[in-house]
Short mmCIF file of C-alpha atoms and ligand atoms in Angstrom, two decimals:
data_model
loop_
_atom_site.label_atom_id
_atom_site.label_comp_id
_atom_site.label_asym_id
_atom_site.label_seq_id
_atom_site.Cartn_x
_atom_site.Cartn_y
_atom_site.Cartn_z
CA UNK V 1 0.00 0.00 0.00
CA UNK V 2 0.82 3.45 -0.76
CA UNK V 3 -0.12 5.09 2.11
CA UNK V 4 0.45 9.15 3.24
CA UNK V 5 0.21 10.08 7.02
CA UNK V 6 -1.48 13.59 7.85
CA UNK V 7 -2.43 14.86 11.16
CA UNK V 8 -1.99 17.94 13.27
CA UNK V 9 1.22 18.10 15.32
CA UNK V 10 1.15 15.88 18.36
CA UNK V 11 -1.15 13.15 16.77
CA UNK V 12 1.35 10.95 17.47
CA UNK V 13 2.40 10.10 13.98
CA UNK V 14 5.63 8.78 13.81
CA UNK V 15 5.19 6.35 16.52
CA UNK V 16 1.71 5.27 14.45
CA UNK V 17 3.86 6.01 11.08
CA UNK V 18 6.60 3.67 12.75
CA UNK V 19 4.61 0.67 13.80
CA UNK V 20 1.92 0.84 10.87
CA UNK V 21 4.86 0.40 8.37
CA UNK V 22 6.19 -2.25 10.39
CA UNK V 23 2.62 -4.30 10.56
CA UNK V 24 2.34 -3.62 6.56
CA UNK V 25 6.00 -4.00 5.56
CA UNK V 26 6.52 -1.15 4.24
CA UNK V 27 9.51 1.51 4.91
CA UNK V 28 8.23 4.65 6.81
CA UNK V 29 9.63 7.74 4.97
CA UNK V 30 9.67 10.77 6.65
CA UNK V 31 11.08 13.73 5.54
CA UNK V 32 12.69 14.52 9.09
CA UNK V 33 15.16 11.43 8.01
CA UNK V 34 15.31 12.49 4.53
CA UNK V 35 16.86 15.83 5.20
CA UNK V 36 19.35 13.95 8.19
CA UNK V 37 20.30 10.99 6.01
CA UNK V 38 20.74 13.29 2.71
CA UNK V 39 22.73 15.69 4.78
CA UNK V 40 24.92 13.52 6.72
CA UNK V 41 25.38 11.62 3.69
CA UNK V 42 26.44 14.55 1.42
CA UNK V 43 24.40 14.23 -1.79
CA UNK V 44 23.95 16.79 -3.96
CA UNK V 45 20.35 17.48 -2.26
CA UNK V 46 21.89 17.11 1.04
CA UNK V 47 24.43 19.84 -0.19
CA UNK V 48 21.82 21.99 -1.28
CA UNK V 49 19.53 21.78 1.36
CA UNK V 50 22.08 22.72 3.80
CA UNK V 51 22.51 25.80 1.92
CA UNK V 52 19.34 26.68 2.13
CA UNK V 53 19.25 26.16 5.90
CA UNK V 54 22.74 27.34 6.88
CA UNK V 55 20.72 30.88 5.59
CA UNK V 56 17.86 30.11 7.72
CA UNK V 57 15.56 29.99 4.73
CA UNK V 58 13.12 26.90 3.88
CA UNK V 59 14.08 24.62 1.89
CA UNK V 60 12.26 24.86 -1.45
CA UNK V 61 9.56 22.07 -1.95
CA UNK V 62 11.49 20.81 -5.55
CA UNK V 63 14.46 19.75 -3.65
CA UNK V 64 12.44 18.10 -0.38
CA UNK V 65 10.42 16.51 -3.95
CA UNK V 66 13.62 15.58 -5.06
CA UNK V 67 14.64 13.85 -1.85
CA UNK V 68 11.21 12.03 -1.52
CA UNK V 69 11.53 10.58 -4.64
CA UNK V 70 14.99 9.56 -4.65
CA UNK V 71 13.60 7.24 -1.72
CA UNK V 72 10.25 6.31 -3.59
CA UNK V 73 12.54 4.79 -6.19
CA UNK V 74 14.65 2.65 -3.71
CA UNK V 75 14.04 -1.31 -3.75
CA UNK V 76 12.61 -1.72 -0.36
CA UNK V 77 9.53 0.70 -1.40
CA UNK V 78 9.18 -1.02 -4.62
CA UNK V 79 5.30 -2.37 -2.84
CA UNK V 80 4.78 0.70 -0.82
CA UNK V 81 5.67 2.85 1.60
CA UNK V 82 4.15 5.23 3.88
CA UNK V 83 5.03 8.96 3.80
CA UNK V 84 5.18 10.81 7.02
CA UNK V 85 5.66 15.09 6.89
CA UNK V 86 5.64 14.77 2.83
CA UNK V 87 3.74 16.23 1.13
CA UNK V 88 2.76 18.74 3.56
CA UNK V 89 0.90 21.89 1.09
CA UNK V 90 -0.78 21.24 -1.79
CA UNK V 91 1.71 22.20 -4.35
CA UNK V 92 4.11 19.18 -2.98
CA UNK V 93 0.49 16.77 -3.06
CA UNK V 94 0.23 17.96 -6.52
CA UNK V 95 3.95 17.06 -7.54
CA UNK V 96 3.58 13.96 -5.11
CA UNK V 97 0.97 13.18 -8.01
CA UNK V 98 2.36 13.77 -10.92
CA UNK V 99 5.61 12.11 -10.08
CA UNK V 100 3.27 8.43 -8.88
CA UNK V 101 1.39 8.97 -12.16
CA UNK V 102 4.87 9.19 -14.22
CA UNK V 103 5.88 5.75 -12.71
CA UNK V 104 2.54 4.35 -13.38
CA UNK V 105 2.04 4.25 -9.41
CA UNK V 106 -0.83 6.09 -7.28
CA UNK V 107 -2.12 6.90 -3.83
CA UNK V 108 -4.04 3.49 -1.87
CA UNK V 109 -4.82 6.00 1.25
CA UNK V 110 -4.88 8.87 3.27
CA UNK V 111 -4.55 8.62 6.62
CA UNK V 112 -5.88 11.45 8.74
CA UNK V 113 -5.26 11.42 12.59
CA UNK V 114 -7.62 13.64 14.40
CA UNK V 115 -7.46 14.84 17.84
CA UNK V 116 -8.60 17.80 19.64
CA UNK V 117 -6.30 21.15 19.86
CA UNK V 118 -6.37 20.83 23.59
CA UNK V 119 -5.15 17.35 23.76
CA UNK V 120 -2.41 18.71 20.83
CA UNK V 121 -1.00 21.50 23.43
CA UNK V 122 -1.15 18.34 26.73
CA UNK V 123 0.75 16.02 24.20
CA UNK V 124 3.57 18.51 22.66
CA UNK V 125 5.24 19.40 25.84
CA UNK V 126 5.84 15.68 27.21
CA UNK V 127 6.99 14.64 24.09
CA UNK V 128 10.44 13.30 23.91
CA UNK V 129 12.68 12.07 20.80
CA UNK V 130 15.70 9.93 20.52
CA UNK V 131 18.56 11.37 19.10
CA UNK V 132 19.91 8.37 16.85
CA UNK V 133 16.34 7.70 15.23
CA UNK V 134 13.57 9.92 15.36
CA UNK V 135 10.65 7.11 14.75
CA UNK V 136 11.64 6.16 18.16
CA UNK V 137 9.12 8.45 20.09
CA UNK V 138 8.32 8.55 24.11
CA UNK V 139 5.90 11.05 26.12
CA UNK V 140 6.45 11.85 29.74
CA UNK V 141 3.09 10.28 31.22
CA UNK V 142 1.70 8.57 28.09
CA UNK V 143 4.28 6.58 26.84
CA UNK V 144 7.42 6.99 29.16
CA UNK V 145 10.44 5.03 28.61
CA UNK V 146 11.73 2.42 30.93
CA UNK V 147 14.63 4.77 32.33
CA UNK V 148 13.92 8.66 32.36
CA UNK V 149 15.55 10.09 29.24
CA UNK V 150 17.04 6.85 27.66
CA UNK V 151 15.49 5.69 24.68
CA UNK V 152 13.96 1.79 25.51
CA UNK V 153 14.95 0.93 21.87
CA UNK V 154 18.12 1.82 21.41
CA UNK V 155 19.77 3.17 24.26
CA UNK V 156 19.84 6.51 23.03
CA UNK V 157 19.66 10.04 24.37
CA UNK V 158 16.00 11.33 24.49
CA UNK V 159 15.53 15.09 24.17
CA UNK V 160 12.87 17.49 23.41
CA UNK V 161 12.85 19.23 20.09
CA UNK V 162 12.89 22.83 20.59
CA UNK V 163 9.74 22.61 18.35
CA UNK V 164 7.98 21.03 20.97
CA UNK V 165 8.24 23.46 23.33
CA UNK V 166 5.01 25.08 24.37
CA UNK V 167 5.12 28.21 23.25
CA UNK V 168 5.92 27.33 19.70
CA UNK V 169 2.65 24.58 19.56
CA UNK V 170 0.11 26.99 18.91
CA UNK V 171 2.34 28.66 16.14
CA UNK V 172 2.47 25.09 14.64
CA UNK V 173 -1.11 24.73 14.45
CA UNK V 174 -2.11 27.28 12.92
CA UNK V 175 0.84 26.93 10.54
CA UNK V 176 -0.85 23.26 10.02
CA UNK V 177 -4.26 24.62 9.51
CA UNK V 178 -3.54 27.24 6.84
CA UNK V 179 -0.26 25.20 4.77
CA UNK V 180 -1.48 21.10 5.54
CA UNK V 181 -5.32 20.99 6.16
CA UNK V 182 -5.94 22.12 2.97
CA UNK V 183 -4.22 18.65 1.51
CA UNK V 184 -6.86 17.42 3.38
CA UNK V 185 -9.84 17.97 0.99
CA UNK V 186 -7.13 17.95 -1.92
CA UNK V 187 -7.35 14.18 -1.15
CA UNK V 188 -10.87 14.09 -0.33
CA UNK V 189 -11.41 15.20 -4.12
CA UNK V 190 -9.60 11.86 -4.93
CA UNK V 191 -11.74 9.71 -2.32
CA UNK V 192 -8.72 8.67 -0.54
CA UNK V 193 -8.74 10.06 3.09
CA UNK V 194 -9.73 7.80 5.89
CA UNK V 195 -10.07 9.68 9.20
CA UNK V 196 -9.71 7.90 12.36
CA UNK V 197 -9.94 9.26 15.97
CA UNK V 198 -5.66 9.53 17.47
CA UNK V 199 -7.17 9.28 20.94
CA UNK V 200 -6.31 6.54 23.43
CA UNK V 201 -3.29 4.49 24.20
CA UNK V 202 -0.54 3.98 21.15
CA UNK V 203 -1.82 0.43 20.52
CA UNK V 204 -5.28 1.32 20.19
CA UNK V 205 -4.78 3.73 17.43
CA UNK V 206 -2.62 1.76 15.71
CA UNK V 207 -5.30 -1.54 15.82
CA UNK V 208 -8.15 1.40 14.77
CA UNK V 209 -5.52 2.57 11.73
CA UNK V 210 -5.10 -0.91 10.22
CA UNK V 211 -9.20 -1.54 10.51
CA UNK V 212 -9.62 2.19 8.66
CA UNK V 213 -6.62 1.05 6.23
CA UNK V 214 -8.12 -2.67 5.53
CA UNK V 215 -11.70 -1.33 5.00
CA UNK V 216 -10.36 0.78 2.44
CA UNK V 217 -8.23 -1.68 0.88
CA UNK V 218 -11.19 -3.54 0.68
CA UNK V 219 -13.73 -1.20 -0.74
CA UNK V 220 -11.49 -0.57 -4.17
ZN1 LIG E 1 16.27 5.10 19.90
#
């Protein structure tokens, strides 16, 4: 399945993105490793990128394209994969699409994690990453790890992105409404967005996701 992962910020989706690719088999792109592994790797996109950033500009949507594709085309996502932070406006959706229909390839599914603002601003602040892979996700009181600030997976350092900090959530919502909503009923057009409720423990929403995902699989 070709699957793309939208919800507001604190939804919880890389730890969903994480396990749903697991339970399907498919890699879990998102574009937070993109920009690391194309960075720390050097590539031309990596180069360019960097430029972009070291002038504390964004980095223009052809090259994050670029980058997204580059991984699209890789062996393991020859049956899928499932796209987490790409596209994330319409214009990438749109080049998203024409670059599936050039391979011959298309969407399976949208999936759209809702949860209430409130709950979005609780969530944020707990929310702790590990430094060596950021699919490996942890929250104060709803998902702590084992040892305070080590990640249970891999040992690593857990921090707080500076995103994550309070005062910057409600900036990120309304960023989220105006730039990534909108890709929202781009895809409802296309009759590919399933929404399901992020609320409740990790597990939950994950077992709820691969209902929502096999009823549409089933429908086409
Ligand atoms: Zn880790």
């Amino acid at each position: 399945m070709r699957i793309v992962l939208v919800g507001p910020p604190g939804a919880g989706k890389g730890t969903q993105a994480a396990f749903l690719a697991k339970n399907l088999s498919i890699p879990h792109i998102s574009t937070g490793d993109l920009f690391r592994a194309n960075i720390s790797q050097q590539t031309e996109l990596g180069k360019l990128a960097k430029s972009f950033m070291d002038k504390g500009e964004l980095v223009p949507d052809e090259v994050t394209i670029a980058m997204a594709k580059d991984r699209m085309e890789q062996p393991d996502a020859a049956s899928g994969f499932l796209l987490d932070g790409f596209p994330r406006n319409v214009s990438q959706a749109e080049a998203l699409d024409e670059m599936l229909t050039s391979e011959g390839m298309k969407l399976d599914a949208v999936l759209d994690l809702e949860v209430p603002e409130d709950e979005v601003v609780k969530r944020i602040a707990g929310r702790r990453i590990c430094r060596n892979d950021s699919s490996h996700v942890f929250h104060v009181s709803y998902k702590a790890p084992k040892d305070e600030g080590v990640c249970d997976v891999c040992g690593g350092e857990l921090y707080q992105r500076d995103d994550d900090s309070e005062e910057t959530v409600r900036k990120r919502l309304e960023v989220y409404h105006t730039q990534t909503e909108p890709i929202i009923d781009y895809y409802k057009a296309q009759g590919l967005v399933v929404t399901i409720s992020a609320l409740g423990k990790v597990e939950e929403v994950t077992v709820r996701a691969m209902e929502a995902l096999k009823r549409k699989d089933d429908d086409k």
